[in-house]
XYZ file of C-alpha atoms in Angstrom:
338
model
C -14.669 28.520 -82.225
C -17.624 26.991 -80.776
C -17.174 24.068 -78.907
C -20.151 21.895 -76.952
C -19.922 18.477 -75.180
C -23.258 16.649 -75.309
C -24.741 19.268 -77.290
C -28.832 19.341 -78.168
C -29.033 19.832 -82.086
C -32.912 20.627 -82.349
C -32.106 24.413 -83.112
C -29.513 22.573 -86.032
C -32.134 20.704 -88.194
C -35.485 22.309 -89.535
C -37.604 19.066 -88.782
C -37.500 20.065 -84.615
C -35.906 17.046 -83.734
C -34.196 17.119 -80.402
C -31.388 14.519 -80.839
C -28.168 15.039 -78.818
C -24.975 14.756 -80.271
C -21.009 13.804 -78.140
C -19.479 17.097 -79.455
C -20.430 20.609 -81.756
C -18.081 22.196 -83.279
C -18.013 25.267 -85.540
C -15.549 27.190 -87.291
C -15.476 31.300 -88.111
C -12.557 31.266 -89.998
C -9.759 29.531 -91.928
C -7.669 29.541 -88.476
C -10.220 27.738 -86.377
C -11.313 25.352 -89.481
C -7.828 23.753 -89.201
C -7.925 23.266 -85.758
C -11.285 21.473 -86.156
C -9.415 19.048 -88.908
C -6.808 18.666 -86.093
C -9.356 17.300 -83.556
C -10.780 15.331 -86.035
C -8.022 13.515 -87.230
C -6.967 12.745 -83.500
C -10.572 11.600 -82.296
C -11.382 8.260 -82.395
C -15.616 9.207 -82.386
C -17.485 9.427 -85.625
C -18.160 12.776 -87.224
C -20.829 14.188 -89.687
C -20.574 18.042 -90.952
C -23.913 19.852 -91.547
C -25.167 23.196 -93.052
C -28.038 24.750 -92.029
C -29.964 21.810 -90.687
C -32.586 22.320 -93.721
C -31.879 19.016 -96.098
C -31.409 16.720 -92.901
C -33.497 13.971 -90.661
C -31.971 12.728 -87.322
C -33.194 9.524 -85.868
C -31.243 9.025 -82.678
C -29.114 10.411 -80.676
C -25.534 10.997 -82.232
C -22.353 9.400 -80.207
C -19.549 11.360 -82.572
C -18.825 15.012 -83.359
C -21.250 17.322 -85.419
C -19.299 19.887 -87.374
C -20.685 23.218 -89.092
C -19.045 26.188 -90.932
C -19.467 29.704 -89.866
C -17.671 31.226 -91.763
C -19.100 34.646 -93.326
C -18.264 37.167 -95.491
C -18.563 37.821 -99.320
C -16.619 39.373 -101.917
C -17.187 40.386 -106.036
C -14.314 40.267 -108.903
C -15.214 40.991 -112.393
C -13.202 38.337 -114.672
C -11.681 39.304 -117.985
C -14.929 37.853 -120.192
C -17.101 40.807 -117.939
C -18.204 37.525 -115.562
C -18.799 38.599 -111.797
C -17.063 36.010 -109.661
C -19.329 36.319 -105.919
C -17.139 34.143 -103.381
C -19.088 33.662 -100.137
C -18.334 31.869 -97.092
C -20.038 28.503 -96.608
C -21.282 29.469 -93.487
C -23.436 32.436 -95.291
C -27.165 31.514 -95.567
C -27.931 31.225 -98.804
C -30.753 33.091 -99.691
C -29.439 36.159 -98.047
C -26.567 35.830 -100.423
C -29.317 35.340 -103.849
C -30.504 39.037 -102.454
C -27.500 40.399 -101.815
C -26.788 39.566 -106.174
C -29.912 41.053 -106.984
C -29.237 44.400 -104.976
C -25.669 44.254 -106.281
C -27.046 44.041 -109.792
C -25.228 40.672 -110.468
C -27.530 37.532 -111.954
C -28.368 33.494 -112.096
C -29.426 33.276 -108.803
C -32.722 34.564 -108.711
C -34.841 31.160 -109.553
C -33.048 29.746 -106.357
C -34.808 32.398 -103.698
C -36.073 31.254 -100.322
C -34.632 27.803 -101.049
C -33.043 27.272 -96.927
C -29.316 26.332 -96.158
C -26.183 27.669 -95.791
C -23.736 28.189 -98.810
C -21.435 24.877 -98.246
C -24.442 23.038 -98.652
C -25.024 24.492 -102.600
C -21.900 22.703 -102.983
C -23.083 19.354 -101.878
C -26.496 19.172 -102.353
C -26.479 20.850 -106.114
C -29.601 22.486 -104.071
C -32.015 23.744 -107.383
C -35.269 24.773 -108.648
C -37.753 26.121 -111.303
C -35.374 25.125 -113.817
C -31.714 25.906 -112.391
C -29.830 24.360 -110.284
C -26.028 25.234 -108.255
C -24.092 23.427 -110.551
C -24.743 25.832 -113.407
C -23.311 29.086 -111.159
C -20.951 27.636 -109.342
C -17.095 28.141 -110.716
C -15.131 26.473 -107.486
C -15.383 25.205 -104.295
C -12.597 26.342 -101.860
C -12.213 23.195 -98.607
C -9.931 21.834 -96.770
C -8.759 17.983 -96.862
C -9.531 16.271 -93.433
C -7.192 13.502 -93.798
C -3.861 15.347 -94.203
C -4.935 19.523 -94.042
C -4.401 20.348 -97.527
C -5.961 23.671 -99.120
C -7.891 22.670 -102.226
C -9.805 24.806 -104.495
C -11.288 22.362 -107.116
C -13.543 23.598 -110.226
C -17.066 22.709 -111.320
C -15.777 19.541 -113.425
C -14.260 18.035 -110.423
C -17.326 17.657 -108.571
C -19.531 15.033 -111.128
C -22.713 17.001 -110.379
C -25.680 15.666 -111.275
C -29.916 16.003 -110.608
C -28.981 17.024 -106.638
C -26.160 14.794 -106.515
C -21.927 15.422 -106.516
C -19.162 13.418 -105.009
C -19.484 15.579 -101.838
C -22.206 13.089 -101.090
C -20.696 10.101 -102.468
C -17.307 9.132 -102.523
C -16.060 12.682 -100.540
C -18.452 12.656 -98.652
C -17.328 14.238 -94.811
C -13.267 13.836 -96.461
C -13.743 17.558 -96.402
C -14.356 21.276 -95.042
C -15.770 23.714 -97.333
C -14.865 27.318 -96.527
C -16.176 29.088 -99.651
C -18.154 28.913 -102.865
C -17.486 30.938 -105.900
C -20.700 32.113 -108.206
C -20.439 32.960 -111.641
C -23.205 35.239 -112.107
C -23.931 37.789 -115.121
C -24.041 41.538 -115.264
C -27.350 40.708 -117.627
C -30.716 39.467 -116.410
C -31.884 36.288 -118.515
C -35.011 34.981 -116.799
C -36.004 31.556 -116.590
C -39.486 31.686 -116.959
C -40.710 28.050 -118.095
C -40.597 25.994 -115.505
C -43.560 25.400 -112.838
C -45.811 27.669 -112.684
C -43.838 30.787 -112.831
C -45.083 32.446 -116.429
C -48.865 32.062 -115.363
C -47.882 33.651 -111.476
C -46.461 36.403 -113.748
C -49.211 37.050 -116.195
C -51.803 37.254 -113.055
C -49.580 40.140 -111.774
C -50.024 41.368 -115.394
C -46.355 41.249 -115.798
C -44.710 40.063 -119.016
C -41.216 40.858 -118.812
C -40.538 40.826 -115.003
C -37.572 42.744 -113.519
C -34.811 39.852 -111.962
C -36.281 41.355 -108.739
C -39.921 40.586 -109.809
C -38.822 36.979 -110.637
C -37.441 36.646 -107.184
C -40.630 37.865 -105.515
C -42.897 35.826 -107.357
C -40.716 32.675 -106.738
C -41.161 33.125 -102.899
C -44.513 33.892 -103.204
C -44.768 30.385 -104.842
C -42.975 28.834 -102.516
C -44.291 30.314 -99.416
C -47.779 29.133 -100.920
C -46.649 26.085 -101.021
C -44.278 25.181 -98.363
C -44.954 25.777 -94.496
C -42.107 27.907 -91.840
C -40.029 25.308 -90.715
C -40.932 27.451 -87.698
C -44.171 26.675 -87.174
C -44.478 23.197 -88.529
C -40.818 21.537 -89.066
C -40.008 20.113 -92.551
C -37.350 19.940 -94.937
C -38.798 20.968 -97.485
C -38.852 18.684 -100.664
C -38.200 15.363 -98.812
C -38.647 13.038 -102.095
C -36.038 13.633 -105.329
C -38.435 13.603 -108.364
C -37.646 10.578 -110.103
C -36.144 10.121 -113.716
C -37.289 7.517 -116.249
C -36.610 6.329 -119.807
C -38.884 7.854 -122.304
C -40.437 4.913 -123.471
C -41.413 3.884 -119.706
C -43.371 7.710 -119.297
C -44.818 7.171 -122.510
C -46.024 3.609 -120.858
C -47.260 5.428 -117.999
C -48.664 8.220 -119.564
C -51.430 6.054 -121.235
C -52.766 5.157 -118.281
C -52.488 8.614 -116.332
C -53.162 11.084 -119.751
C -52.766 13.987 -117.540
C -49.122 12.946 -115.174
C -47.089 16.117 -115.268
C -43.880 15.851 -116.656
C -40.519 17.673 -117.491
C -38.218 17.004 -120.512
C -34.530 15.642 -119.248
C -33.002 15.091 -123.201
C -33.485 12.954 -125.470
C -34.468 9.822 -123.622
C -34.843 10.616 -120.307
C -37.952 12.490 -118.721
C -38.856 13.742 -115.197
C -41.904 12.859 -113.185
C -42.903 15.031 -110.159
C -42.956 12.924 -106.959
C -44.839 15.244 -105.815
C -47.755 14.097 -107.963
C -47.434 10.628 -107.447
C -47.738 10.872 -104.004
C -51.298 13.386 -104.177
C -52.288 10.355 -106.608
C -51.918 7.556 -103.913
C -54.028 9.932 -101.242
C -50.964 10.639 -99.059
C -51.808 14.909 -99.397
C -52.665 16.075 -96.028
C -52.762 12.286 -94.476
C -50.678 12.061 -91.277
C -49.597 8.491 -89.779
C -48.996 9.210 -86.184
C -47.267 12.661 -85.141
C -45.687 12.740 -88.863
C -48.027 14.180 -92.405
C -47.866 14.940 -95.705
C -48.372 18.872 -96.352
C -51.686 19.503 -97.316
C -50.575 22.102 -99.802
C -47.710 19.948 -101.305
C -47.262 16.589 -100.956
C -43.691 16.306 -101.575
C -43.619 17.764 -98.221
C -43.730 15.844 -95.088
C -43.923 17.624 -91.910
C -43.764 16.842 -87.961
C -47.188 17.607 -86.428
C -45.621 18.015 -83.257
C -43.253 16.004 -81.350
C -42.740 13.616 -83.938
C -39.307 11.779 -84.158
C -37.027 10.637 -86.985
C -38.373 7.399 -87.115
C -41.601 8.236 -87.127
C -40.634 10.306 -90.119
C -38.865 8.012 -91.800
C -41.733 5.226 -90.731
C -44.212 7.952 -93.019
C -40.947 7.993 -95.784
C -41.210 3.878 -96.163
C -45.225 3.736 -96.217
C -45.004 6.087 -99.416
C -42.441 4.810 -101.245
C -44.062 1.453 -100.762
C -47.519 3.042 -102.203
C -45.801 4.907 -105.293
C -43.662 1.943 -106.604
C -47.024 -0.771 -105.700
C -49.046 2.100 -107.970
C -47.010 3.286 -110.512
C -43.856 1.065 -110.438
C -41.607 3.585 -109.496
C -39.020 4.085 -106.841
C -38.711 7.622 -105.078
C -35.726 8.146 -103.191
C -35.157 10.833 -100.266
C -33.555 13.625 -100.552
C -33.180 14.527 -96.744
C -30.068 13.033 -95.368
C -31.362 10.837 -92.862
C -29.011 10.243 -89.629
Protein backbone atom coordinates (compact mmCIF):
# COMPACT_ATOMS: atom_id res chain seq x y z
CA UNK A 1 0.00 0.00 0.00
CA UNK A 2 1.10 3.40 -0.65
CA UNK A 3 1.33 5.57 2.08
CA UNK A 4 2.59 9.55 1.98
CA UNK A 5 2.55 12.19 4.79
CA UNK A 6 2.20 15.70 3.35
CA UNK A 7 1.92 14.41 0.00
CA UNK A 8 1.91 16.92 -3.35
CA UNK A 9 -1.26 15.83 -5.45
CA UNK A 10 -0.44 17.83 -8.78
CA UNK A 11 0.46 14.46 -10.61
CA UNK A 12 -3.38 13.34 -8.99
CA UNK A 13 -5.66 15.93 -10.77
CA UNK A 14 -5.51 16.76 -14.63
CA UNK A 15 -5.94 20.64 -14.04
CA UNK A 16 -1.86 20.81 -12.73
CA UNK A 17 -2.74 22.05 -9.54
CA UNK A 18 -0.10 21.60 -6.93
CA UNK A 19 -2.15 21.43 -3.68
CA UNK A 20 -0.72 19.35 -0.79
CA UNK A 21 -2.69 17.06 1.03
CA UNK A 22 -1.96 15.54 5.31
CA UNK A 23 -1.89 11.89 4.03
CA UNK A 24 -2.14 9.55 0.43
CA UNK A 25 -3.18 6.51 0.58
CA UNK A 26 -3.78 3.79 -2.03
CA UNK A 27 -4.87 0.38 -2.08
CA UNK A 28 -3.75 -2.74 -4.64
CA UNK A 29 -5.93 -5.11 -3.34
CA UNK A 30 -8.90 -6.22 -1.21
CA UNK A 31 -6.24 -6.86 1.77
CA UNK A 32 -4.77 -3.39 1.83
CA UNK A 33 -8.37 -1.68 1.03
CA UNK A 34 -9.47 -2.85 4.52
CA UNK A 35 -6.66 -1.66 6.20
CA UNK A 36 -7.22 1.77 4.61
CA UNK A 37 -11.06 1.59 6.10
CA UNK A 38 -9.23 0.74 9.39
CA UNK A 39 -7.18 3.99 9.40
CA UNK A 40 -9.98 5.77 8.40
CA UNK A 41 -12.34 4.92 10.86
CA UNK A 42 -9.61 5.59 13.64
CA UNK A 43 -8.44 9.10 12.21
CA UNK A 44 -9.89 11.97 13.42
CA UNK A 45 -8.70 14.16 9.88
CA UNK A 46 -11.10 14.54 7.02
CA UNK A 47 -10.87 12.28 4.01
CA UNK A 48 -11.91 12.53 0.27
CA UNK A 49 -11.32 9.37 -2.21
CA UNK A 50 -10.43 10.22 -5.86
CA UNK A 51 -10.01 8.38 -9.24
CA UNK A 52 -7.90 9.46 -11.71
CA UNK A 53 -7.72 13.12 -10.90
CA UNK A 54 -9.68 13.85 -14.36
CA UNK A 55 -13.37 15.15 -13.06
CA UNK A 56 -11.70 17.17 -10.08
CA UNK A 57 -10.61 21.02 -9.10
CA UNK A 58 -8.53 21.62 -5.89
CA UNK A 59 -8.49 25.02 -4.38
CA UNK A 60 -6.27 24.78 -1.34
CA UNK A 61 -4.27 22.82 0.28
CA UNK A 62 -6.00 19.64 1.86
CA UNK A 63 -5.52 19.07 5.88
CA UNK A 64 -7.20 15.27 5.80
CA UNK A 65 -6.36 12.03 3.97
CA UNK A 66 -6.69 11.58 0.07
CA UNK A 67 -7.58 8.02 -0.78
CA UNK A 68 -7.33 6.23 -4.34
CA UNK A 69 -7.89 2.62 -5.59
CA UNK A 70 -5.29 0.68 -7.37
CA UNK A 71 -6.58 -2.03 -7.74
CA UNK A 72 -6.15 -3.82 -11.31
CA UNK A 73 -7.05 -6.65 -13.03
CA UNK A 74 -10.05 -7.77 -15.25
CA UNK A 75 -11.96 -10.76 -15.83
CA UNK A 76 -15.01 -12.02 -18.56
CA UNK A 77 -18.07 -14.52 -17.67
CA UNK A 78 -20.64 -15.21 -20.21
CA UNK A 79 -24.19 -15.22 -18.29
CA UNK A 80 -26.92 -17.68 -19.16
CA UNK A 81 -28.93 -14.97 -21.63
CA UNK A 82 -25.24 -15.06 -23.85
CA UNK A 83 -24.45 -11.48 -21.81
CA UNK A 84 -20.56 -10.98 -21.21
CA UNK A 85 -20.17 -9.85 -17.62
CA UNK A 86 -16.36 -7.69 -17.81
CA UNK A 87 -15.52 -7.07 -13.95
CA UNK A 88 -12.55 -4.68 -13.69
CA UNK A 89 -10.83 -3.24 -10.85
CA UNK A 90 -11.63 0.38 -10.02
CA UNK A 91 -8.24 1.25 -10.10
CA UNK A 92 -8.10 0.21 -14.05
CA UNK A 93 -8.09 3.32 -16.33
CA UNK A 94 -10.92 3.30 -18.11
CA UNK A 95 -10.35 3.70 -21.54
CA UNK A 96 -7.76 1.03 -21.58
CA UNK A 97 -10.50 -1.22 -20.36
CA UNK A 98 -13.22 0.21 -23.53
CA UNK A 99 -10.12 -1.27 -25.82
CA UNK A 100 -9.48 -4.11 -24.14
CA UNK A 101 -13.79 -4.99 -25.05
CA UNK A 102 -13.28 -4.11 -28.45
CA UNK A 103 -10.13 -6.46 -28.94
CA UNK A 104 -11.97 -9.06 -26.87
CA UNK A 105 -14.89 -8.78 -29.25
CA UNK A 106 -17.33 -7.79 -26.38
CA UNK A 107 -19.64 -4.37 -26.94
CA UNK A 108 -21.44 -1.00 -25.38
CA UNK A 109 -18.47 0.61 -24.60
CA UNK A 110 -17.22 1.95 -27.63
CA UNK A 111 -19.12 5.58 -27.64
CA UNK A 112 -17.28 6.09 -24.20
CA UNK A 113 -13.45 6.02 -25.78
CA UNK A 114 -10.79 8.44 -24.61
CA UNK A 115 -13.24 9.72 -21.99
CA UNK A 116 -10.16 9.96 -18.79
CA UNK A 117 -10.57 8.27 -15.27
CA UNK A 118 -10.20 5.30 -13.61
CA UNK A 119 -13.04 2.60 -13.44
CA UNK A 120 -14.45 3.50 -9.73
CA UNK A 121 -15.11 6.73 -11.04
CA UNK A 122 -17.80 5.21 -13.95
CA UNK A 123 -19.49 4.27 -10.90
CA UNK A 124 -19.83 7.67 -9.43
CA UNK A 125 -19.73 10.00 -11.98
CA UNK A 126 -22.26 7.96 -14.50
CA UNK A 127 -19.18 9.38 -16.76
CA UNK A 128 -21.08 9.37 -20.60
CA UNK A 129 -21.14 10.56 -24.04
CA UNK A 130 -22.41 10.69 -27.71
CA UNK A 131 -25.48 9.22 -26.53
CA UNK A 132 -24.53 6.52 -23.73
CA UNK A 133 -23.72 6.81 -20.62
CA UNK A 134 -22.23 4.09 -17.51
CA UNK A 135 -25.39 3.53 -16.12
CA UNK A 136 -26.69 1.64 -19.13
CA UNK A 137 -23.51 -1.11 -18.93
CA UNK A 138 -22.99 -1.27 -15.66
CA UNK A 139 -24.65 -4.54 -13.77
CA UNK A 140 -22.93 -3.96 -10.06
CA UNK A 141 -20.67 -2.18 -8.17
CA UNK A 142 -18.52 -4.31 -5.75
CA UNK A 143 -17.16 -1.62 -2.35
CA UNK A 144 -16.58 -1.79 0.82
CA UNK A 145 -18.61 0.10 3.74
CA UNK A 146 -16.25 2.60 5.60
CA UNK A 147 -18.23 2.88 8.64
CA UNK A 148 -18.34 -0.76 9.84
CA UNK A 149 -16.12 -2.93 6.84
CA UNK A 150 -18.89 -4.65 5.27
CA UNK A 151 -18.51 -6.30 1.64
CA UNK A 152 -21.33 -4.99 -0.52
CA UNK A 153 -22.01 -5.71 -4.04
CA UNK A 154 -25.14 -3.59 -4.89
CA UNK A 155 -26.90 -3.64 -8.52
CA UNK A 156 -27.64 -0.88 -11.02
CA UNK A 157 -31.14 0.00 -9.26
CA UNK A 158 -29.46 0.71 -6.06
CA UNK A 159 -27.47 3.46 -7.25
CA UNK A 160 -30.50 6.21 -8.48
CA UNK A 161 -28.39 7.15 -11.52
CA UNK A 162 -29.25 9.89 -13.30
CA UNK A 163 -27.77 12.66 -16.23
CA UNK A 164 -24.00 12.21 -14.41
CA UNK A 165 -25.40 11.90 -11.12
CA UNK A 166 -25.87 8.60 -8.43
CA UNK A 167 -25.95 8.48 -4.70
CA UNK A 168 -22.14 7.90 -4.76
CA UNK A 169 -22.13 11.66 -5.01
CA UNK A 170 -24.95 12.42 -2.88
CA UNK A 171 -26.04 10.80 0.05
CA UNK A 172 -22.92 7.92 -0.15
CA UNK A 173 -20.86 9.98 -1.04
CA UNK A 174 -16.99 8.98 0.54
CA UNK A 175 -19.33 6.14 2.96
CA UNK A 176 -17.51 3.87 0.60
CA UNK A 177 -14.53 1.98 -1.30
CA UNK A 178 -15.19 0.70 -4.64
CA UNK A 179 -13.01 -2.26 -5.62
CA UNK A 180 -14.71 -3.32 -8.88
CA UNK A 181 -17.25 -2.59 -11.58
CA UNK A 182 -19.10 -5.15 -13.52
CA UNK A 183 -20.02 -4.33 -17.46
CA UNK A 184 -22.69 -5.88 -19.21
CA UNK A 185 -21.57 -5.71 -22.65
CA UNK A 186 -22.93 -7.70 -25.87
CA UNK A 187 -21.34 -10.29 -28.07
CA UNK A 188 -23.19 -8.00 -31.00
CA UNK A 189 -22.09 -4.59 -32.20
CA UNK A 190 -25.16 -2.04 -32.19
CA UNK A 191 -23.70 1.38 -32.98
CA UNK A 192 -24.89 4.50 -31.71
CA UNK A 193 -24.53 6.68 -34.44
CA UNK A 194 -26.95 9.80 -33.80
CA UNK A 195 -25.64 11.75 -31.48
CA UNK A 196 -23.05 14.77 -32.13
CA UNK A 197 -21.49 14.73 -34.92
CA UNK A 198 -20.56 11.18 -35.29
CA UNK A 199 -22.73 10.04 -38.64
CA UNK A 200 -21.31 13.10 -40.67
CA UNK A 201 -17.36 12.20 -39.18
CA UNK A 202 -18.36 8.80 -40.65
CA UNK A 203 -19.72 9.65 -44.02
CA UNK A 204 -16.42 11.96 -44.64
CA UNK A 205 -14.39 8.73 -44.09
CA UNK A 206 -16.92 7.34 -46.64
CA UNK A 207 -17.98 4.86 -44.12
CA UNK A 208 -21.62 3.85 -43.67
CA UNK A 209 -21.70 0.98 -41.52
CA UNK A 210 -18.51 1.41 -39.38
CA UNK A 211 -16.87 -1.60 -37.67
CA UNK A 212 -17.30 -1.08 -33.44
CA UNK A 213 -13.54 -0.42 -33.93
CA UNK A 214 -14.18 2.34 -36.57
CA UNK A 215 -16.73 3.94 -34.16
CA UNK A 216 -14.11 4.02 -31.50
CA UNK A 217 -11.53 5.70 -33.74
CA UNK A 218 -13.66 8.24 -35.03
CA UNK A 219 -14.93 9.12 -31.47
CA UNK A 220 -11.30 9.98 -30.39
CA UNK A 221 -10.62 11.63 -33.34
CA UNK A 222 -13.59 13.90 -32.30
CA UNK A 223 -12.58 14.30 -29.16
CA UNK A 224 -8.97 14.85 -29.59
CA UNK A 225 -10.20 17.69 -32.08
CA UNK A 226 -11.86 19.05 -29.64
CA UNK A 227 -10.37 18.68 -26.30
CA UNK A 228 -6.60 19.60 -25.45
CA UNK A 229 -3.82 16.78 -23.44
CA UNK A 230 -4.38 17.46 -20.04
CA UNK A 231 -0.61 17.24 -20.57
CA UNK A 232 0.07 20.09 -22.24
CA UNK A 233 -2.63 22.44 -21.13
CA UNK A 234 -4.50 21.01 -17.82
CA UNK A 235 -8.34 20.67 -17.96
CA UNK A 236 -10.97 18.46 -16.98
CA UNK A 237 -12.48 18.14 -19.68
CA UNK A 238 -16.28 19.06 -19.83
CA UNK A 239 -16.28 21.37 -16.74
CA UNK A 240 -20.12 22.56 -17.19
CA UNK A 241 -23.14 19.65 -17.04
CA UNK A 242 -25.38 20.61 -20.04
CA UNK A 243 -28.41 21.81 -18.56
CA UNK A 244 -32.04 20.29 -18.79
CA UNK A 245 -35.23 22.32 -19.26
CA UNK A 246 -39.00 21.89 -19.65
CA UNK A 247 -40.09 21.79 -23.19
CA UNK A 248 -42.16 24.64 -23.19
CA UNK A 249 -39.16 26.88 -21.70
CA UNK A 250 -36.73 25.61 -25.04
CA UNK A 251 -39.52 26.23 -27.16
CA UNK A 252 -39.47 29.92 -25.35
CA UNK A 253 -35.93 30.13 -26.01
CA UNK A 254 -35.79 28.76 -29.22
CA UNK A 255 -37.74 31.77 -30.73
CA UNK A 256 -35.33 33.97 -29.92
CA UNK A 257 -32.11 31.80 -30.79
CA UNK A 258 -33.86 29.74 -34.10
CA UNK A 259 -30.69 27.94 -34.46
CA UNK A 260 -29.74 26.74 -30.26
CA UNK A 261 -28.74 23.12 -30.59
CA UNK A 262 -30.65 20.83 -28.74
CA UNK A 263 -31.15 17.09 -27.70
CA UNK A 264 -34.50 15.33 -26.98
CA UNK A 265 -34.67 14.08 -23.05
CA UNK A 266 -38.64 12.54 -23.35
CA UNK A 267 -41.51 13.85 -23.49
CA UNK A 268 -41.13 17.13 -21.68
CA UNK A 269 -37.81 17.58 -20.96
CA UNK A 270 -35.02 18.72 -23.54
CA UNK A 271 -31.22 19.25 -23.36
CA UNK A 272 -29.32 22.38 -24.19
CA UNK A 273 -25.51 22.21 -24.80
CA UNK A 274 -23.66 24.45 -22.30
CA UNK A 275 -21.27 24.36 -24.44
CA UNK A 276 -23.15 26.64 -26.82
CA UNK A 277 -24.33 28.98 -24.46
CA UNK A 278 -21.15 29.79 -23.33
CA UNK A 279 -19.54 30.39 -27.34
CA UNK A 280 -22.86 32.64 -27.42
CA UNK A 281 -21.83 34.96 -24.46
CA UNK A 282 -18.05 35.32 -26.13
CA UNK A 283 -16.36 33.25 -23.39
CA UNK A 284 -14.58 30.75 -26.49
CA UNK A 285 -10.96 31.27 -26.29
CA UNK A 286 -11.29 34.35 -23.61
CA UNK A 287 -8.97 33.82 -20.62
CA UNK A 288 -9.47 35.94 -17.24
CA UNK A 289 -6.10 35.84 -15.66
CA UNK A 290 -3.94 32.48 -15.87
CA UNK A 291 -7.44 30.52 -16.38
CA UNK A 292 -9.47 30.29 -20.37
CA UNK A 293 -12.04 28.90 -22.09
CA UNK A 294 -10.74 26.33 -24.90
CA UNK A 295 -10.71 27.91 -28.03
CA UNK A 296 -11.90 24.77 -29.73
CA UNK A 297 -14.70 24.01 -27.14
CA UNK A 298 -15.99 26.15 -24.82
CA UNK A 299 -17.29 23.79 -22.38
CA UNK A 300 -13.71 23.48 -21.69
CA UNK A 301 -11.82 25.61 -19.36
CA UNK A 302 -8.21 25.21 -19.12
CA UNK A 303 -5.13 26.55 -16.88
CA UNK A 304 -2.84 28.67 -19.09
CA UNK A 305 -0.16 28.04 -16.83
CA UNK A 306 0.17 28.28 -13.21
CA UNK A 307 -3.26 29.03 -12.64
CA UNK A 308 -4.89 27.95 -9.26
CA UNK A 309 -8.28 26.57 -8.22
CA UNK A 310 -9.62 29.73 -7.46
CA UNK A 311 -8.68 31.32 -10.23
CA UNK A 312 -10.53 28.53 -11.97
CA UNK A 313 -13.35 28.57 -10.16
CA UNK A 314 -13.17 32.70 -10.22
CA UNK A 315 -13.50 31.95 -14.48
CA UNK A 316 -16.47 29.09 -13.35
CA UNK A 317 -18.62 32.07 -11.44
CA UNK A 318 -18.02 34.87 -14.26
CA UNK A 319 -19.79 32.34 -16.77
CA UNK A 320 -22.42 31.10 -15.02
CA UNK A 321 -23.23 34.66 -14.12
CA UNK A 322 -23.16 35.55 -18.09
CA UNK A 323 -25.32 32.38 -19.22
CA UNK A 324 -28.19 32.72 -16.62
CA UNK A 325 -28.03 37.10 -17.14
CA UNK A 326 -28.35 35.94 -21.15
CA UNK A 327 -30.40 33.16 -21.43
CA UNK A 328 -31.90 32.60 -17.92
CA UNK A 329 -30.34 29.53 -17.29
CA UNK A 330 -28.25 28.03 -14.57
CA UNK A 331 -25.16 25.74 -15.54
CA UNK A 332 -23.81 23.78 -12.88
CA UNK A 333 -20.13 22.17 -12.69
CA UNK A 334 -19.41 19.06 -13.21
CA UNK A 335 -15.74 19.04 -11.80
CA UNK A 336 -15.76 18.30 -8.16
CA UNK A 337 -14.33 21.28 -6.80
CA UNK A 338 -12.19 20.84 -3.40
Amino acid sequence: MKDFKNYSLKDHNTFGIDAKCSRYLEFEDDFEAMEVVEILRKSKKPYIIIGGGSNLLLTHDFDGIVVRSGIKGYEFEEDYFGCMRMTCGSGETWDDMVALSLNKGYYGMENLSLIPGDVGASAVQNIGAYGVEAKDLILCVWMIEIANGKRHIWGNEDFEYGYRQSRLKTDWKNRFLITRVTYALSKTFKPHLDYGNIRSELERKGIKEPTAQQLRDTIIEIRQAKLPDPKVMGNAGSFFMNPIVTKSRYEKLAVAYPNMPHYKVDSRHVKIPAGWMIEQCGWKGKSLGRAGVHDKQALVLVNHGGATGAEIVALCQQIQFDVKAKFGIEIHPEVNII
